[in-house]
């Protein structure tokens, strides 16, 4: 074991001075003691259990750099913003950055100017990233949402499987893996896939005794809407209502406002400013209800949520437990209600079929890709594949391309640098109104050298092909300014996907079809268990605890609808 000089007293001092908390929670203290003791650690803490502090505090207590691998881009940025606001030198690398920003942040890590560097899983395996991080060394590697590494987890991502190899290339630093939802099988798989060495496995707090669980069966959407309003009127606010689609989220917010609730919608289709304003209104109690897709909640710490209602059944108990667990974080009584109809399952089955398309369709698409490839880096889109495969529609092509990205056959460009540009003004007008030396004129000259006369008709330009000081985001900002003055018309272009290994043959036989079938069966099993929870007559708390490998003989104290029903007179014969 690697022993560190940092102590729990030093960690508490950091917690108080940097984060403003008087002491650690029971689960946190065990995890941090394990990390400071030098052990590889697997921590399974419930939603709201403060997992991020389990690596942020040790990162500040230990010398050197802590690298955090996280799949959640929005949460990554939010955590870095909060750390920087507290004076902690932290940064992130993900696909939202252009190459110059990536280089600048890697230089800070290389020079020892950073304590925490957050990376998307696809970033950590990059040879340049590894080479530069090795120069100053990585002391601690934190893997957040670690269940994503397991085929048996509810959000498996193949890119996580390459973290162990990247860890070896970094000199095998100490590892802490964290998740809120992992069954015993998933915990074993995490330890194997990350190659943890004699890990301490710390599992805390699946039983939330203050939460009351209930399921309301509804025969149709009208009855669901009535149940939604009835449940919200019967329970205290604040409340979160989860719905499966953006359209449903907007409709339910409107329905609740008509019923007298102060409700707003939150989903990924809204502008960033609108989402931020809605989130702040909920956090500050200017509204009492937020209707949302599962885009809402990650990293949101509102302890006094009294009700979490799911308008439709999620696809897994892991997802349901995580989202429902956002209720009652203050320890006071709170309610978790699921509105259920058997048709809820059909939507999830449709998504599973899309995630694992038939082998015959995959083979046809890969044959088309073989025909389409030209040169060393062919960019492909779903529309282009569909045109090349007459029998494959765009939606099916999208499903296959997504599968090939997950399996590493295709990759997305690191930065969406493709922009459609059409020149609207004459060179004479541009020089007259901007001046020959303006930087906007310089970017137009650079774009003209790429496209020439085709710019008059409109064409896609890769902004990475421009001179280095204009490349990427600077060019985009200048082009947006030129558009505002009606010198050019610009639009987002489909960035397409490119071959991971341009010279390698494309053959569906290279895919691991056994693994794909195992993962499909695992998804179906998880859906079966979620539906069993929704339709079972047994104690719902015991059902959840049993699923996650915890003791099931807890006293429910009528903390679920089934236990209340069974305690009524004549319940057994009802």
Coordinates of C-alpha atoms in Angstrom, one line a residue:
X1 CA 0.0 0.0 0.0
X2 CA 1.1 3.6 -0.7
X3 CA 1.0 5.5 2.6
X4 CA 0.6 9.3 2.5
X5 CA 1.6 11.9 5.0
X6 CA -1.8 13.6 4.8
X7 CA -4.1 12.9 7.8
X8 CA -7.8 13.0 8.3
X9 CA -7.4 16.1 10.5
X10 CA -5.7 17.8 7.5
X11 CA -8.6 16.6 5.3
X12 CA -11.2 18.0 7.7
X13 CA -9.3 21.4 7.7
X14 CA -9.5 21.5 3.9
X15 CA -13.2 20.5 4.0
X16 CA -13.9 23.4 6.4
X17 CA -11.7 26.0 4.8
X18 CA -12.3 25.3 1.1
X19 CA -15.8 23.8 1.1
X20 CA -17.5 25.2 4.2
X21 CA -18.7 21.9 5.7
X22 CA -18.1 21.2 9.4
X23 CA -17.3 17.5 9.0
X24 CA -17.5 14.6 6.6
X25 CA -20.6 12.3 6.3
X26 CA -20.2 8.7 7.5
X27 CA -19.6 7.3 4.0
X28 CA -17.2 10.0 3.0
X29 CA -15.0 9.6 6.0
X30 CA -14.4 5.9 5.2
X31 CA -13.6 6.6 1.6
X32 CA -11.2 9.5 2.3
X33 CA -9.5 7.4 5.0
X34 CA -9.0 4.7 2.5
X35 CA -7.6 7.0 -0.2
X36 CA -5.2 8.8 2.3
X37 CA -4.1 5.3 3.5
X38 CA -2.9 4.6 -0.1
X39 CA -5.5 2.0 -1.1
X40 CA -7.2 1.7 -4.4
X41 CA -10.8 2.3 -3.5
X42 CA -14.2 1.6 -4.9
X43 CA -16.9 3.8 -3.4
X44 CA -20.6 3.2 -3.8
X45 CA -22.4 6.1 -2.2
X46 CA -26.0 7.1 -2.8
X47 CA -27.2 10.0 -4.8
X48 CA -26.6 13.1 -2.7
X49 CA -23.9 11.3 -0.7
X50 CA -21.2 13.8 -1.6
X51 CA -19.0 11.5 -3.9
X52 CA -17.1 14.4 -5.5
X53 CA -15.6 15.5 -2.2
X54 CA -14.2 12.0 -1.8
X55 CA -11.6 12.8 -4.5
X56 CA -11.6 16.6 -4.3
X57 CA -10.4 16.8 -0.7
X58 CA -7.7 14.1 -1.1
X59 CA -6.6 16.0 -4.3
X60 CA -5.9 19.1 -2.2
X61 CA -4.4 17.1 0.7
X62 CA -1.9 15.1 -1.5
X63 CA 0.9 16.5 -3.5
X64 CA 0.8 16.4 -7.3
X65 CA -2.1 16.2 -9.8
X66 CA -5.4 14.4 -9.6
X67 CA -7.0 13.4 -12.9
X68 CA -10.8 12.9 -12.8
X69 CA -12.4 10.9 -15.6
X70 CA -16.0 11.9 -16.0
X71 CA -18.5 11.2 -18.9
X72 CA -20.7 14.2 -17.9
X73 CA -19.6 17.3 -19.8
X74 CA -22.1 19.7 -18.1
X75 CA -21.3 18.4 -14.6
X76 CA -17.6 18.5 -15.3
X77 CA -17.8 22.2 -16.2
X78 CA -20.0 22.9 -13.2
X79 CA -17.7 21.2 -10.8
X80 CA -14.6 23.0 -12.2
X81 CA -16.4 26.4 -12.0
X82 CA -17.2 25.8 -8.4
X83 CA -13.7 24.7 -7.6
X84 CA -12.2 27.7 -9.3
X85 CA -14.6 30.0 -7.4
X86 CA -13.2 28.5 -4.2
X87 CA -9.6 29.2 -5.3
X88 CA -8.8 25.6 -6.3
X89 CA -6.6 25.4 -9.5
X90 CA -8.8 23.1 -11.6
X91 CA -9.6 22.7 -15.3
X92 CA -11.3 20.3 -17.7
X93 CA -10.7 18.9 -21.2
X94 CA -13.5 17.8 -23.4
X95 CA -15.0 18.1 -26.9
X96 CA -16.3 21.7 -26.2
X97 CA -12.7 23.1 -26.4
X98 CA -10.7 23.9 -29.5
X99 CA -7.1 22.7 -29.8
X100 CA -5.5 25.9 -28.5
X101 CA -7.6 25.7 -25.3
X102 CA -6.6 22.1 -24.9
X103 CA -2.9 22.8 -25.3
X104 CA -3.1 25.7 -22.8
X105 CA -4.7 23.6 -20.1
X106 CA -2.3 20.7 -20.7
X107 CA 0.5 23.1 -20.3
X108 CA -0.8 24.2 -16.9
X109 CA -1.1 20.5 -15.8
X110 CA 2.4 19.8 -17.2
X111 CA 3.9 22.8 -15.2
X112 CA 2.2 21.8 -11.9
X113 CA -0.2 24.7 -12.0
X114 CA -3.3 22.5 -11.6
X115 CA -4.4 20.3 -8.7
X116 CA -7.4 18.7 -10.5
X117 CA -7.8 18.0 -14.2
X118 CA -11.2 16.7 -15.4
X119 CA -11.1 14.6 -18.6
X120 CA -13.8 12.9 -20.8
X121 CA -12.9 9.2 -21.0
X122 CA -12.1 9.6 -24.7
X123 CA -9.4 12.2 -23.9
X124 CA -7.4 10.3 -21.4
X125 CA -6.3 7.7 -23.9
X126 CA -4.9 10.3 -26.3
X127 CA -1.1 9.8 -26.7
X128 CA -0.3 13.6 -26.5
X129 CA -2.4 13.9 -23.3
X130 CA -0.6 10.9 -21.7
X131 CA 2.8 12.1 -22.8
X132 CA 2.3 15.5 -21.3
X133 CA 0.7 14.3 -18.1
X134 CA 3.6 11.9 -17.5
X135 CA 6.1 14.7 -17.4
X136 CA 4.9 16.0 -14.1
X137 CA 3.2 12.7 -12.9
X138 CA -0.4 11.9 -11.8
X139 CA -0.8 11.1 -8.1
X140 CA -4.4 10.1 -8.0
X141 CA -6.8 8.9 -10.8
X142 CA -10.5 9.3 -10.0
X143 CA -13.1 7.5 -12.2
X144 CA -16.5 9.0 -11.7
X145 CA -19.7 7.2 -12.8
X146 CA -17.5 4.1 -12.7
X147 CA -20.5 1.8 -13.5
X148 CA -20.1 2.9 -17.1
X149 CA -17.1 0.6 -17.4
X150 CA -19.2 -2.6 -16.8
X151 CA -21.2 -4.4 -19.5
X152 CA -23.7 -5.1 -16.7
X153 CA -24.0 -1.5 -15.6
X154 CA -27.0 0.6 -16.8
X155 CA -24.9 3.1 -18.8
X156 CA -22.1 1.0 -20.3
X157 CA -19.6 3.0 -22.4
X158 CA -16.8 1.2 -24.2
X159 CA -14.5 4.2 -23.9
X160 CA -14.3 3.5 -20.2
X161 CA -12.7 0.1 -20.9
X162 CA -9.6 1.9 -22.1
X163 CA -9.0 3.7 -18.8
X164 CA -7.0 0.9 -17.3
X165 CA -4.6 0.9 -20.3
X166 CA -4.3 4.7 -20.0
X167 CA -3.6 4.3 -16.2
X168 CA -0.7 1.9 -17.0
X169 CA 0.7 4.4 -19.4
X170 CA 0.5 7.1 -16.7
X171 CA 2.6 5.0 -14.4
X172 CA -0.3 3.3 -12.6
X173 CA -1.3 6.0 -10.1
X174 CA -3.6 5.2 -7.2
X175 CA -7.2 4.8 -8.3
X176 CA -10.5 5.8 -6.7
X177 CA -13.7 4.6 -8.6
X178 CA -17.0 6.1 -7.6
X179 CA -20.6 5.4 -8.4
X180 CA -24.1 5.8 -6.9
X181 CA -25.6 2.7 -8.3
X182 CA -23.8 -0.6 -8.7
X183 CA -25.1 -4.1 -8.0
X184 CA -22.6 -6.7 -6.6
X185 CA -21.9 -8.0 -10.1
X186 CA -21.2 -4.5 -11.4
X187 CA -18.9 -3.8 -8.4
X188 CA -16.8 -6.9 -9.2
X189 CA -16.6 -6.0 -12.8
X190 CA -15.5 -2.4 -12.0
X191 CA -12.6 -3.8 -9.9
X192 CA -11.6 -6.2 -12.7
X193 CA -11.8 -3.8 -15.6
X194 CA -9.9 -1.0 -13.8
X195 CA -7.3 -3.5 -12.6
X196 CA -7.7 -2.3 -9.0
X197 CA -5.1 -3.7 -6.6
X198 CA -6.5 -5.1 -3.4
X199 CA -9.2 -2.5 -3.4
X200 CA -11.2 -1.4 -0.4
X201 CA -14.8 -1.6 -1.4
X202 CA -17.0 0.8 0.5
X203 CA -20.8 0.6 0.1
X204 CA -22.9 3.0 2.1
X205 CA -26.5 4.2 2.5
X206 CA -28.7 2.4 0.0
X207 CA -31.5 2.4 2.6
X208 CA -33.0 5.9 2.8
X209 CA -35.4 5.4 5.7
X210 CA -37.0 8.8 5.2
X211 CA -38.2 8.1 1.7
X212 CA -41.7 6.7 1.0
X213 CA -42.1 4.7 -2.2
X214 CA -45.4 4.3 -4.1
X215 CA -46.6 3.3 -7.6
X216 CA -49.9 4.4 -9.1
X217 CA -51.2 2.3 -12.0
X218 CA -52.8 4.4 -14.7
X219 CA -54.8 3.1 -17.6
X220 CA -54.1 6.0 -20.0
X221 CA -52.5 9.4 -20.3
X222 CA -55.6 11.2 -19.1
X223 CA -55.6 9.2 -15.9
X224 CA -51.9 9.8 -15.6
X225 CA -52.4 13.6 -15.8
X226 CA -55.2 13.4 -13.2
X227 CA -52.9 11.3 -10.9
X228 CA -50.1 13.8 -11.4
X229 CA -52.2 16.8 -10.2
X230 CA -53.7 14.7 -7.4
X231 CA -50.3 13.6 -6.0
X232 CA -48.8 17.0 -6.2
X233 CA -51.8 18.5 -4.3
X234 CA -51.4 15.8 -1.6
X235 CA -47.7 16.4 -1.0
X236 CA -45.6 19.3 0.1
X237 CA -43.2 21.1 -2.3
X238 CA -40.6 21.5 -3.7
X239 CA -41.2 18.8 -6.2
X240 CA -39.4 17.3 -9.3
X241 CA -41.5 15.7 -12.0
X242 CA -39.5 13.5 -14.4
X243 CA -40.9 12.8 -17.9
X244 CA -39.3 10.8 -20.7
X245 CA -39.4 13.4 -23.6
X246 CA -39.0 17.1 -24.0
X247 CA -42.5 17.4 -25.5
X248 CA -43.9 15.7 -22.4
X249 CA -41.9 17.9 -20.1
X250 CA -43.3 21.1 -21.7
X251 CA -46.8 19.7 -21.7
X252 CA -46.8 18.7 -18.1
X253 CA -45.4 22.1 -17.0
X254 CA -48.2 23.8 -18.8
X255 CA -50.8 21.4 -17.3
X256 CA -49.5 22.0 -13.8
X257 CA -49.5 25.8 -14.2
X258 CA -53.2 25.5 -15.2
X259 CA -53.7 23.5 -12.0
X260 CA -52.2 26.4 -9.9
X261 CA -48.6 25.1 -9.5
X262 CA -45.6 27.4 -10.0
X263 CA -44.0 25.1 -12.5
X264 CA -41.3 25.4 -15.2
X265 CA -39.8 23.0 -17.7
X266 CA -36.2 21.9 -17.9
X267 CA -34.6 19.9 -20.7
X268 CA -31.6 19.8 -23.1
X269 CA -33.5 21.6 -25.9
X270 CA -33.7 24.9 -24.0
X271 CA -31.1 27.7 -24.3
X272 CA -28.4 27.5 -21.6
X273 CA -29.6 30.8 -20.2
X274 CA -33.2 29.6 -19.9
X275 CA -32.0 26.3 -18.2
X276 CA -29.8 28.3 -15.8
X277 CA -32.6 30.7 -15.0
X278 CA -35.1 27.8 -14.4
X279 CA -32.6 25.9 -12.2
X280 CA -32.0 29.0 -10.1
X281 CA -35.7 29.7 -9.8
X282 CA -36.2 26.1 -8.4
X283 CA -33.1 26.3 -6.1
X284 CA -34.3 29.6 -4.7
X285 CA -38.0 28.5 -4.3
X286 CA -39.3 31.0 -6.8
X287 CA -41.1 28.0 -8.3
X288 CA -42.3 25.0 -6.4
X289 CA -42.2 22.4 -9.2
X290 CA -39.8 21.6 -12.0
X291 CA -40.7 19.2 -14.8
X292 CA -37.7 17.7 -16.4
X293 CA -36.0 15.1 -18.5
X294 CA -33.2 13.2 -16.8
X295 CA -30.9 16.1 -17.9
X296 CA -31.9 17.7 -14.6
X297 CA -30.4 16.7 -11.4
X298 CA -26.7 15.7 -11.8
X299 CA -24.7 17.8 -9.4
X300 CA -27.9 19.6 -8.2
X301 CA -27.9 19.7 -4.4
X302 CA -31.3 20.9 -3.2
X303 CA -31.8 19.1 0.2
X304 CA -35.4 20.0 0.8
X305 CA -37.1 18.3 -2.2
X306 CA -40.2 16.7 -0.8
X307 CA -41.5 14.8 -3.8
X308 CA -39.9 13.2 -6.9
X309 CA -42.6 11.9 -9.3
X310 CA -41.9 9.9 -12.4
X311 CA -44.5 10.3 -15.0
X312 CA -43.3 7.2 -16.8
X313 CA -41.3 4.2 -15.8
X314 CA -37.5 4.5 -16.3
X315 CA -35.6 1.8 -18.1
X316 CA -33.6 0.6 -15.0
X317 CA -33.9 0.5 -11.3
X318 CA -30.4 2.2 -11.2
X319 CA -31.8 5.2 -13.0
X320 CA -35.0 5.3 -10.9
X321 CA -33.1 5.0 -7.6
X322 CA -30.7 7.7 -8.6
X323 CA -33.4 10.2 -9.7
X324 CA -35.9 9.3 -6.9
X325 CA -33.0 9.7 -4.4
X326 CA -33.0 13.4 -5.1
X327 CA -35.8 13.6 -2.6
X328 CA -35.3 14.2 1.1
X329 CA -31.6 14.7 1.2
X330 CA -32.1 16.8 4.3
X331 CA -33.3 13.6 6.1
X332 CA -36.9 14.8 6.5
X333 CA -39.7 12.7 5.2
X334 CA -40.1 12.8 1.4
X335 CA -42.0 10.8 -1.2
X336 CA -41.0 8.9 -4.4
X337 CA -44.0 8.2 -6.7
X338 CA -44.1 6.4 -10.0
X339 CA -47.0 6.6 -12.4
X340 CA -47.0 3.4 -14.4
X341 CA -48.7 2.0 -17.5
X342 CA -47.7 -1.3 -19.2
X343 CA -47.1 0.6 -22.4
X344 CA -44.2 2.5 -20.7
X345 CA -42.1 -0.6 -21.5
X346 CA -42.6 -0.3 -25.2
X347 CA -40.6 2.9 -25.5
X348 CA -37.6 1.4 -23.7
X349 CA -37.8 -1.7 -25.9
X350 CA -37.7 0.5 -29.0
X351 CA -34.6 2.2 -27.6
X352 CA -32.9 -1.1 -26.9
X353 CA -33.6 -2.3 -30.5
X354 CA -32.1 1.0 -31.7
X355 CA -29.0 0.5 -29.5
X356 CA -28.4 -3.0 -30.8
X357 CA -29.5 -3.0 -34.5
X358 CA -29.8 -6.3 -36.4
X359 CA -26.5 -7.8 -37.6
X360 CA -27.8 -7.8 -41.2
X361 CA -28.3 -4.0 -41.1
X362 CA -24.9 -3.5 -39.5
X363 CA -23.2 -5.6 -42.2
X364 CA -25.0 -3.6 -45.0
X365 CA -23.9 -0.3 -43.5
X366 CA -20.3 -1.4 -43.1
X367 CA -20.3 -2.6 -46.7
X368 CA -21.5 0.9 -47.8
X369 CA -18.8 2.5 -45.6
X370 CA -16.2 0.4 -47.4
X371 CA -17.5 1.7 -50.7
X372 CA -17.7 5.3 -49.5
X373 CA -14.2 5.5 -48.1
X374 CA -11.9 7.7 -50.1
X375 CA -8.4 8.7 -49.1
X376 CA -7.4 8.3 -45.5
X377 CA -10.1 10.1 -43.6
X378 CA -13.6 9.7 -45.0
X379 CA -16.3 11.6 -43.1
X380 CA -19.7 9.9 -43.1
X381 CA -23.1 11.0 -41.9
X382 CA -26.4 9.0 -41.4
X383 CA -27.9 10.7 -44.4
X384 CA -24.9 9.8 -46.6
X385 CA -25.0 6.2 -45.4
X386 CA -28.8 6.0 -46.1
X387 CA -28.3 7.3 -49.6
X388 CA -25.6 4.6 -50.2
X389 CA -27.9 1.9 -48.7
X390 CA -31.2 2.1 -50.4
X391 CA -32.8 -0.4 -48.0
X392 CA -31.5 1.4 -44.8
X393 CA -33.4 4.5 -43.6
X394 CA -31.8 7.4 -41.9
X395 CA -32.9 6.4 -38.4
X396 CA -31.5 2.9 -38.9
X397 CA -28.3 4.3 -40.3
X398 CA -28.0 6.6 -37.2
X399 CA -28.4 3.5 -34.9
X400 CA -25.6 1.6 -36.7
X401 CA -23.3 4.6 -36.8
X402 CA -23.8 5.1 -33.0
X403 CA -23.0 1.4 -32.5
X404 CA -19.8 1.7 -34.6
X405 CA -18.8 4.8 -32.5
X406 CA -19.3 2.9 -29.3
X407 CA -17.3 0.0 -30.6
X408 CA -14.4 2.2 -31.7
X409 CA -14.8 1.6 -35.5
X410 CA -15.8 5.3 -36.1
X411 CA -15.0 8.4 -34.1
X412 CA -16.4 11.9 -33.8
X413 CA -14.1 14.8 -34.6
X414 CA -12.6 16.2 -31.4
X415 CA -14.0 19.6 -32.2
X416 CA -17.0 20.4 -34.5
X417 CA -15.0 22.6 -36.9
X418 CA -17.1 22.2 -40.0
X419 CA -19.2 25.3 -40.9
X420 CA -21.3 26.0 -44.0
X421 CA -20.4 29.4 -45.3
X422 CA -21.8 31.5 -48.2
X423 CA -20.4 34.8 -49.2
X424 CA -23.0 37.5 -49.5
X425 CA -21.0 40.7 -50.0
X426 CA -18.5 41.7 -52.7
X427 CA -14.8 42.1 -51.8
X428 CA -15.1 45.8 -52.6
X429 CA -17.9 46.3 -50.1
X430 CA -16.1 44.3 -47.4
X431 CA -12.9 46.3 -47.8
X432 CA -14.9 49.6 -47.9
X433 CA -16.9 48.9 -44.7
X434 CA -14.3 47.0 -42.7
X435 CA -11.0 48.3 -43.9
X436 CA -8.3 46.1 -45.6
X437 CA -6.5 45.4 -42.3
X438 CA -9.4 44.3 -40.2
X439 CA -9.1 40.8 -38.6
X440 CA -12.5 39.9 -40.1
X441 CA -11.0 40.5 -43.6
X442 CA -8.1 38.3 -42.7
X443 CA -10.4 35.4 -41.8
X444 CA -12.4 35.9 -45.0
X445 CA -9.2 35.8 -47.0
X446 CA -8.2 32.5 -45.3
X447 CA -11.7 31.1 -46.0
X448 CA -11.5 32.2 -49.6
X449 CA -8.1 30.4 -50.1
X450 CA -9.9 27.2 -49.0
X451 CA -13.0 27.5 -51.1
X452 CA -12.4 30.1 -53.9
X453 CA -15.5 30.6 -56.1
X454 CA -17.5 27.8 -54.4
X455 CA -18.0 30.3 -51.5
X456 CA -20.4 32.3 -53.7
X457 CA -22.7 29.2 -53.8
X458 CA -22.0 28.1 -50.3
X459 CA -19.7 25.3 -49.1
X460 CA -18.6 23.5 -45.9
X461 CA -15.2 24.7 -44.6
X462 CA -13.1 23.0 -41.9
X463 CA -12.0 25.8 -39.6
X464 CA -9.0 23.7 -38.6
X465 CA -7.6 24.3 -42.0
X466 CA -7.2 28.0 -41.4
X467 CA -4.0 29.7 -40.0
X468 CA -3.2 28.7 -36.4
X469 CA -4.1 32.1 -34.8
X470 CA -7.6 32.0 -36.5
X471 CA -8.2 28.3 -36.2
X472 CA -11.3 26.9 -34.5
X473 CA -13.3 29.1 -32.1
X474 CA -11.7 32.5 -33.0
X475 CA -12.7 31.9 -36.7
X476 CA -16.2 31.0 -35.6
X477 CA -16.6 34.1 -33.6
X478 CA -15.3 36.3 -36.4
X479 CA -17.7 34.6 -38.9
X480 CA -20.6 35.1 -36.5
X481 CA -19.7 38.8 -36.4
X482 CA -19.6 38.9 -40.2
X483 CA -23.0 37.2 -40.4
X484 CA -24.5 39.8 -38.1
X485 CA -23.3 42.5 -40.6
X486 CA -24.7 40.4 -43.5
X487 CA -21.3 39.9 -45.1
X488 CA -21.7 36.1 -45.0
X489 CA -24.4 33.5 -44.2
X490 CA -23.2 30.6 -42.0
X491 CA -24.8 27.5 -40.6
X492 CA -23.8 24.5 -38.6
X493 CA -22.6 21.6 -40.8
X494 CA -23.0 17.9 -40.0
X495 CA -19.5 17.1 -38.7
X496 CA -19.9 13.5 -39.7
X497 CA -17.9 10.6 -38.3
X498 CA -14.5 9.4 -39.4
X499 CA -12.8 6.1 -39.4
X500 CA -10.7 5.4 -36.3
X501 CA -8.2 3.3 -38.4
X502 CA -8.5 4.6 -42.0
X503 CA -6.3 1.9 -43.5
X504 CA -7.9 -1.1 -41.8
X505 CA -10.5 -3.2 -43.6
X506 CA -14.2 -2.8 -42.6
X507 CA -15.9 -6.0 -41.8
X508 CA -18.8 -6.7 -39.5
X509 CA -17.0 -9.8 -38.3
X510 CA -14.5 -7.7 -36.4
X511 CA -17.3 -6.7 -34.0
X512 CA -17.7 -8.7 -30.8
X513 CA -21.2 -10.0 -31.4
X514 CA -21.2 -12.2 -28.3
X515 CA -20.5 -9.1 -26.1
X516 CA -23.2 -7.1 -28.0
X517 CA -25.7 -9.9 -27.4
X518 CA -24.8 -10.1 -23.7
X519 CA -25.3 -6.4 -23.3
X520 CA -28.6 -6.5 -25.1
X521 CA -29.8 -9.3 -22.8
X522 CA -28.5 -7.3 -19.8
X523 CA -30.6 -4.3 -20.9
X524 CA -33.7 -6.5 -21.2
X525 CA -33.0 -8.0 -17.7
X526 CA -32.8 -4.5 -16.2
X527 CA -36.0 -3.5 -17.9
X528 CA -37.7 -6.6 -16.5
X529 CA -36.5 -5.8 -13.0
X530 CA -37.8 -2.2 -13.3
X531 CA -41.2 -3.5 -14.4
X532 CA -41.2 -6.1 -11.6
X533 CA -40.6 -3.3 -9.1
X534 CA -43.6 -1.3 -10.6
X535 CA -46.0 -4.3 -10.5
X536 CA -44.8 -6.2 -7.5
X537 CA -46.9 -6.5 -4.3
X538 CA -43.8 -7.0 -2.0
X539 CA -42.2 -4.2 0.0
X540 CA -40.7 -1.8 -2.4
X541 CA -37.9 -0.7 -0.1
X542 CA -36.8 -4.4 0.3
X543 CA -37.0 -4.9 -3.4
X544 CA -34.6 -2.0 -4.1
X545 CA -32.2 -3.1 -1.4
X546 CA -32.2 -6.7 -2.6
X547 CA -31.5 -5.5 -6.1
X548 CA -28.4 -3.7 -4.9
X549 CA -27.2 -6.5 -2.7
X550 CA -28.1 -4.9 0.6
X551 CA -30.0 -6.4 3.5
X552 CA -33.7 -6.9 2.7
X553 CA -34.9 -7.5 6.3
X554 CA -35.1 -3.8 7.1
X555 CA -38.2 -2.5 8.9
X556 CA -40.2 -0.6 6.3
X557 CA -42.4 1.0 8.9
X558 CA -45.1 1.3 6.3
X559 CA -42.7 3.4 4.2
X560 CA -44.2 2.1 0.9
X561 CA -47.7 1.7 -0.5
X562 CA -47.5 -2.1 -0.5
X563 CA -46.7 -2.4 3.2
X564 CA -49.5 0.1 4.0
X565 CA -51.9 -2.0 1.9
X566 CA -50.9 -5.3 3.6
X567 CA -51.4 -3.8 7.1
X568 CA -55.0 -2.8 6.4
X569 CA -57.8 -5.1 7.8
X570 CA -58.7 -7.9 5.3
X571 CA -55.8 -6.8 3.1
X572 CA -54.9 -10.5 2.4
X573 CA -58.3 -11.2 0.9
X574 CA -58.7 -8.0 -0.9

